């Protein structure tokens, strides 16, 4: 089976690739923006960063191919494009811009137009099965409900990211309706891991927040050191406010569980459902309390006491830095909803339920990269002039 994969060097993509390679019958064409020699190294590094061994036959089973996602023909020559379409059994689109508050034009260019161009490749071969990685957060600002798997309605969106994923998913459903070809939409929630991350490896959302917290902690430490002298008494904890409800929930799911389930769905015989994409919520059956996440954040900010409020307030300078450190996740601190999992459970009944995310797990997931000398740089909290 030849699986053509976009986004294989990303956080989820690297786990998917590592899991796919456990099946010796699977070969992978990894589409990406790097030159082939650079891509080959990055792919091996990404697989190793998941904690999985790089197979000895990696080079014979994984072939990188440089593309331009925003180009209608992916930047490939006609012979390259035709050969790729002809050989592909499963085309799995994982690539995308995942910054929650990235500029809308960039999100549309990568997430929407990029999906449109990948769908054109899928349409070039009638036997190709298409899988699209969306997000459970296409549900937008909806709260107080159980979100159905087979529904994609017009929503009010909390971030530009989820709006771009909504429009991309709508393209996929239209493709399935117009072609009648086997198509699946995978909607993962926030995927995380408690594994220590490689210094330059891909990050999950909580790790990106952790990196931002590391910057904030350094800023606070430097400020305290600059202002202190031998006669300065110990300062009481600083109190900072966050918007949201500690009893609200965010759906966090272990990436190892998610990749196992998603690969099983990808490699299983597709159900017959002409003219409609199968949609699967790849989510935890139980949400994680926002208050529990905030407590884990507080653990990484010694000398800071966090409180949550549902009232509007004008943030102080330090509270603004904390918001920036959150990498846009503060938009989700007030939601209270669940997700239907019937189709997912029917497709992955062999899997036991994922474990709850404990305080120890959340603290580890928020830990900064292990090598501060060579971290993946987060967005700076303070812009330099």
XYZ file of C-alpha atoms in Angstrom:
385
model
C 0.000 0.000 0.000
C 1.350 3.405 -0.950
C 0.244 6.224 1.339
C 0.988 9.765 0.239
C 1.223 11.978 3.294
C 1.427 15.735 3.817
C 2.651 17.171 7.110
C 4.762 14.152 8.094
C 7.310 16.249 9.995
C 4.672 17.928 12.171
C 3.735 16.837 15.681
C 0.798 14.622 14.690
C 2.314 13.741 11.306
C 5.512 12.376 12.853
C 3.512 10.070 15.126
C 1.355 8.965 12.201
C 4.444 8.224 10.100
C 6.084 6.252 12.921
C 2.899 4.215 13.386
C 2.498 3.576 9.638
C 6.028 2.214 9.408
C 5.197 -0.547 11.873
C 3.425 -2.224 8.946
C 6.091 -3.570 6.551
C 3.568 -3.542 3.694
C 3.229 0.269 3.840
C 5.315 2.640 1.742
C 5.091 6.399 2.142
C 5.593 9.375 -0.128
C 6.076 12.334 2.206
C 5.128 15.622 0.565
C 6.802 18.713 2.006
C 8.427 22.035 1.254
C 12.070 21.042 1.900
C 14.566 19.794 -0.696
C 14.595 15.998 -0.737
C 17.930 15.558 1.095
C 16.900 17.979 3.856
C 13.449 16.396 4.044
C 14.890 12.896 4.468
C 16.880 14.018 7.509
C 13.914 15.900 8.982
C 11.635 12.893 8.526
C 14.030 10.585 10.366
C 14.504 13.166 13.112
C 10.743 13.571 13.468
C 10.172 9.807 13.785
C 12.984 9.505 16.343
C 11.463 12.383 18.339
C 8.313 10.308 18.909
C 10.381 7.747 20.847
C 10.050 5.149 18.082
C 13.058 3.549 16.440
C 13.742 4.571 12.844
C 13.337 1.368 10.776
C 16.442 0.060 9.017
C 14.539 0.063 5.714
C 13.375 3.669 6.184
C 15.149 4.979 3.072
C 13.582 2.330 0.838
C 10.071 2.803 2.232
C 9.829 6.570 2.747
C 10.395 8.851 -0.215
C 10.305 12.614 0.302
C 8.940 14.742 -2.511
C 9.204 18.514 -2.541
C 5.972 20.347 -3.318
C 4.473 23.815 -3.080
C 1.163 23.326 -1.295
C -0.259 26.659 -2.438
C 0.403 25.878 -6.125
C -2.477 24.381 -8.111
C -0.280 21.537 -9.354
C 1.802 21.434 -6.163
C 4.855 22.743 -7.995
C 5.331 19.369 -9.714
C 5.982 18.710 -13.373
C 3.188 17.030 -15.307
C 4.969 13.619 -15.345
C 5.689 13.847 -11.590
C 2.110 14.825 -10.807
C 0.628 12.070 -12.982
C 2.939 9.400 -11.563
C 2.158 10.407 -7.986
C -1.591 10.350 -8.611
C -1.384 6.996 -10.394
C 0.564 5.250 -7.622
C -1.243 6.614 -4.553
C -3.629 4.254 -2.745
C -4.347 6.573 0.189
C -3.821 10.339 0.138
C -3.726 11.689 3.679
C -3.684 15.457 4.159
C -2.178 16.400 7.528
C -0.304 19.584 6.664
C -1.545 23.008 7.652
C -0.926 26.194 9.544
C -1.898 25.488 13.166
C -1.267 28.884 14.774
C -4.581 29.829 16.362
C -4.240 33.528 15.669
C -2.161 33.560 12.484
C -3.117 36.164 9.865
C -6.331 35.222 8.078
C -4.766 35.453 4.608
C -2.014 33.003 5.551
C -4.493 30.590 7.110
C -6.677 30.707 4.037
C -3.727 30.267 1.675
C -2.336 27.236 3.504
C -5.356 25.562 5.089
C -8.072 26.273 2.537
C -6.335 26.692 -0.811
C -3.774 24.042 0.133
C -6.601 21.582 0.792
C -8.221 22.528 -2.519
C -4.981 21.703 -4.348
C -4.521 18.376 -2.547
C -8.109 17.452 -3.442
C -7.257 17.996 -7.116
C -4.509 15.427 -6.748
C -6.952 12.989 -5.132
C -9.424 13.560 -7.967
C -6.813 12.452 -10.493
C -7.158 8.789 -9.510
C -10.567 7.206 -9.035
C -9.251 4.482 -6.724
C -7.464 6.818 -4.295
C -8.972 7.073 -0.835
C -8.752 10.573 0.627
C -8.295 11.349 4.325
C -8.430 14.883 5.630
C -7.250 15.961 9.074
C -9.581 18.655 10.336
C -10.163 19.590 13.986
C -12.887 19.071 16.560
C -12.839 22.850 16.912
C -14.668 23.391 13.638
C -17.546 23.466 16.132
C -16.500 27.064 16.792
C -17.996 28.872 19.766
C -20.794 26.364 20.292
C -21.140 25.455 23.967
C -23.518 23.510 26.194
C -24.099 20.836 23.523
C -22.866 17.485 22.279
C -21.359 18.149 18.831
C -22.474 15.546 16.238
C -19.843 13.832 14.095
C -21.813 14.156 10.869
C -22.609 17.846 11.152
C -20.788 20.875 9.778
C -22.961 23.916 10.246
C -22.217 27.611 9.953
C -20.632 28.721 13.197
C -19.396 31.712 15.126
C -15.654 31.115 15.397
C -13.321 31.831 18.285
C -10.102 31.952 16.248
C -9.135 32.493 12.601
C -7.548 29.027 12.650
C -10.760 27.115 13.289
C -12.595 29.171 10.674
C -9.970 28.213 8.066
C -10.311 24.536 9.017
C -14.095 24.825 8.710
C -13.826 26.098 5.140
C -11.246 23.432 4.287
C -13.482 20.681 5.634
C -16.411 22.036 3.653
C -14.320 21.572 0.484
C -13.718 17.942 1.451
C -17.417 17.236 1.991
C -18.179 18.824 -1.362
C -15.524 16.636 -3.010
C -17.073 13.495 -1.496
C -20.560 14.505 -2.626
C -19.458 15.308 -6.172
C -17.147 12.321 -6.773
C -18.713 9.595 -4.639
C -15.200 8.413 -3.780
C -14.151 7.011 -0.393
C -13.384 9.984 1.826
C -12.840 10.372 5.553
C -12.550 13.428 7.786
C -10.626 13.020 11.045
C -11.369 15.645 13.687
C -8.788 15.453 16.466
C -9.066 17.594 19.550
C -5.995 19.178 21.190
C -3.282 16.526 20.895
C -0.627 16.437 23.602
C 2.157 14.310 25.037
C 3.974 14.098 28.348
C 7.183 12.933 26.661
C 10.155 15.297 26.917
C 10.444 16.971 23.516
C 13.519 17.036 21.345
C 15.152 20.470 21.252
C 14.271 21.068 17.603
C 11.418 18.614 17.233
C 7.784 19.447 16.490
C 5.679 20.787 19.340
C 2.154 20.221 20.502
C -0.075 23.034 21.742
C 0.704 22.702 25.449
C 4.432 22.508 24.714
C 4.161 25.779 22.776
C 2.392 27.301 25.775
C 5.140 25.902 27.992
C 7.777 27.612 25.878
C 5.902 30.895 26.232
C 5.705 30.372 29.996
C 9.469 29.821 30.025
C 9.951 33.215 28.403
C 7.603 34.828 30.921
C 9.401 33.139 33.816
C 12.763 34.401 32.542
C 11.361 37.908 32.170
C 9.990 37.891 35.714
C 13.226 36.481 37.141
C 15.354 39.086 35.352
C 13.031 41.899 36.465
C 13.149 40.737 40.098
C 16.931 40.413 40.040
C 17.307 43.883 38.564
C 15.119 45.545 41.181
C 16.270 43.593 44.249
C 19.003 44.415 46.723
C 20.089 42.947 50.043
C 17.461 44.912 51.971
C 14.543 44.029 49.694
C 12.035 41.814 51.551
C 10.655 38.714 49.858
C 7.739 39.639 47.633
C 4.322 38.018 48.100
C 3.002 36.017 45.131
C 1.863 38.112 42.174
C -1.824 37.691 41.393
C -2.729 37.560 37.697
C -6.181 37.158 36.176
C -7.306 34.965 33.315
C -10.627 35.069 31.497
C -12.688 31.901 31.645
C -14.425 29.382 33.844
C -12.331 26.884 35.867
C -15.193 24.386 35.523
C -15.208 24.661 31.721
C -13.503 21.866 29.822
C -10.970 21.561 27.057
C -10.682 18.292 25.164
C -7.088 17.046 25.368
C -6.058 13.703 23.896
C -2.789 11.808 24.028
C -1.160 11.895 20.572
C -0.031 8.275 20.863
C -3.646 7.173 21.244
C -4.835 9.484 18.476
C -2.242 8.333 15.938
C -2.944 4.669 16.680
C -6.663 5.196 16.112
C -6.236 7.364 13.017
C -3.856 4.936 11.310
C -6.283 2.107 12.016
C -9.061 4.085 10.318
C -6.782 5.008 7.416
C -5.697 1.447 6.718
C -9.081 -0.222 7.229
C -11.399 -0.998 4.359
C -13.591 2.103 3.958
C -17.295 1.793 4.652
C -19.535 2.242 1.647
C -21.287 5.567 1.866
C -21.468 7.031 -1.607
C -21.532 10.785 -1.800
C -20.648 11.488 1.819
C -17.435 11.745 3.794
C -17.174 9.622 6.927
C -16.399 11.914 9.845
C -14.705 10.765 13.039
C -14.231 12.744 16.245
C -10.776 11.713 17.455
C -11.328 13.076 20.956
C -11.066 12.036 24.584
C -14.353 10.699 25.985
C -13.874 13.045 28.952
C -12.847 16.680 28.865
C -10.127 18.126 31.084
C -11.133 20.900 33.466
C -9.719 24.275 32.501
C -8.980 24.812 36.196
C -6.712 21.742 36.183
C -4.763 23.124 33.223
C -4.433 26.507 34.946
C -3.073 24.794 38.080
C -0.456 23.049 35.928
C 0.445 26.395 34.341
C 0.809 27.927 37.802
C 3.294 25.162 38.681
C 5.605 26.488 35.949
C 5.345 30.088 37.196
C 6.780 30.205 40.724
C 5.705 33.324 42.555
C 2.562 33.712 40.442
C -0.979 33.047 41.614
C -3.586 32.716 38.849
C -7.308 33.341 39.200
C -10.073 32.999 36.653
C -12.942 35.393 36.071
C -15.874 35.462 33.712
C -15.995 39.245 33.795
C -14.375 41.543 31.256
C -11.264 43.312 32.489
C -8.452 45.461 31.174
C -5.302 43.332 31.479
C -2.248 44.705 33.203
C 1.108 44.614 31.439
C 1.992 41.277 33.059
C -1.439 39.830 32.310
C -0.944 40.825 28.662
C 2.350 38.910 28.644
C 0.570 35.899 30.122
C -2.061 36.096 27.375
C 0.694 36.151 24.775
C 2.357 33.164 26.406
C -0.923 31.243 26.060
C -0.402 31.171 22.256
C -4.103 31.863 21.636
C -5.441 29.019 23.794
C -7.169 31.493 26.136
C -9.976 31.635 23.551
C -11.128 28.203 24.751
C -11.278 28.704 28.513
C -15.039 29.146 28.675
C -16.409 26.234 26.610
C -18.500 23.438 28.067
C -19.331 20.842 25.415
C -18.877 17.194 24.503
C -18.354 15.404 21.202
C -20.206 12.478 19.683
C -17.870 9.486 19.188
C -20.218 6.836 17.744
C -18.498 6.514 14.347
C -15.066 6.672 15.955
C -15.914 3.945 18.463
C -17.425 1.744 15.755
C -14.220 2.039 13.710
C -11.795 1.601 16.623
C -13.634 -0.757 18.957
C -10.412 -2.702 19.578
C -8.931 0.240 21.478
C -9.531 0.725 25.180
C -10.438 4.221 26.357
C -7.528 6.640 26.811
C -6.391 7.335 30.362
C -7.485 10.568 32.080
C -4.968 13.406 32.013
C -3.636 13.834 35.541
C -1.970 16.868 37.089
C 1.404 15.132 36.693
C 0.703 14.580 32.999
C -0.352 18.192 32.433
C 2.742 19.527 34.186
C 4.960 17.341 32.002
C 3.094 18.374 28.839
C 3.696 22.039 29.696
C 7.401 21.547 30.397
C 9.779 23.616 28.227
C 12.158 21.925 25.751
C 14.949 19.970 27.497
C 17.808 21.905 25.889
C 17.362 25.640 26.472
C 20.427 26.381 24.346
C 18.694 25.134 21.198
C 14.949 25.453 21.666
C 12.333 25.819 18.977
C 11.768 29.557 19.444
C 8.254 30.577 20.486
C 6.903 33.912 19.416
C 8.626 36.561 21.549
C 6.589 37.964 24.398
C 8.166 41.366 23.935
C 8.708 42.585 20.387
C 12.086 44.162 19.751
C 12.105 47.535 18.043
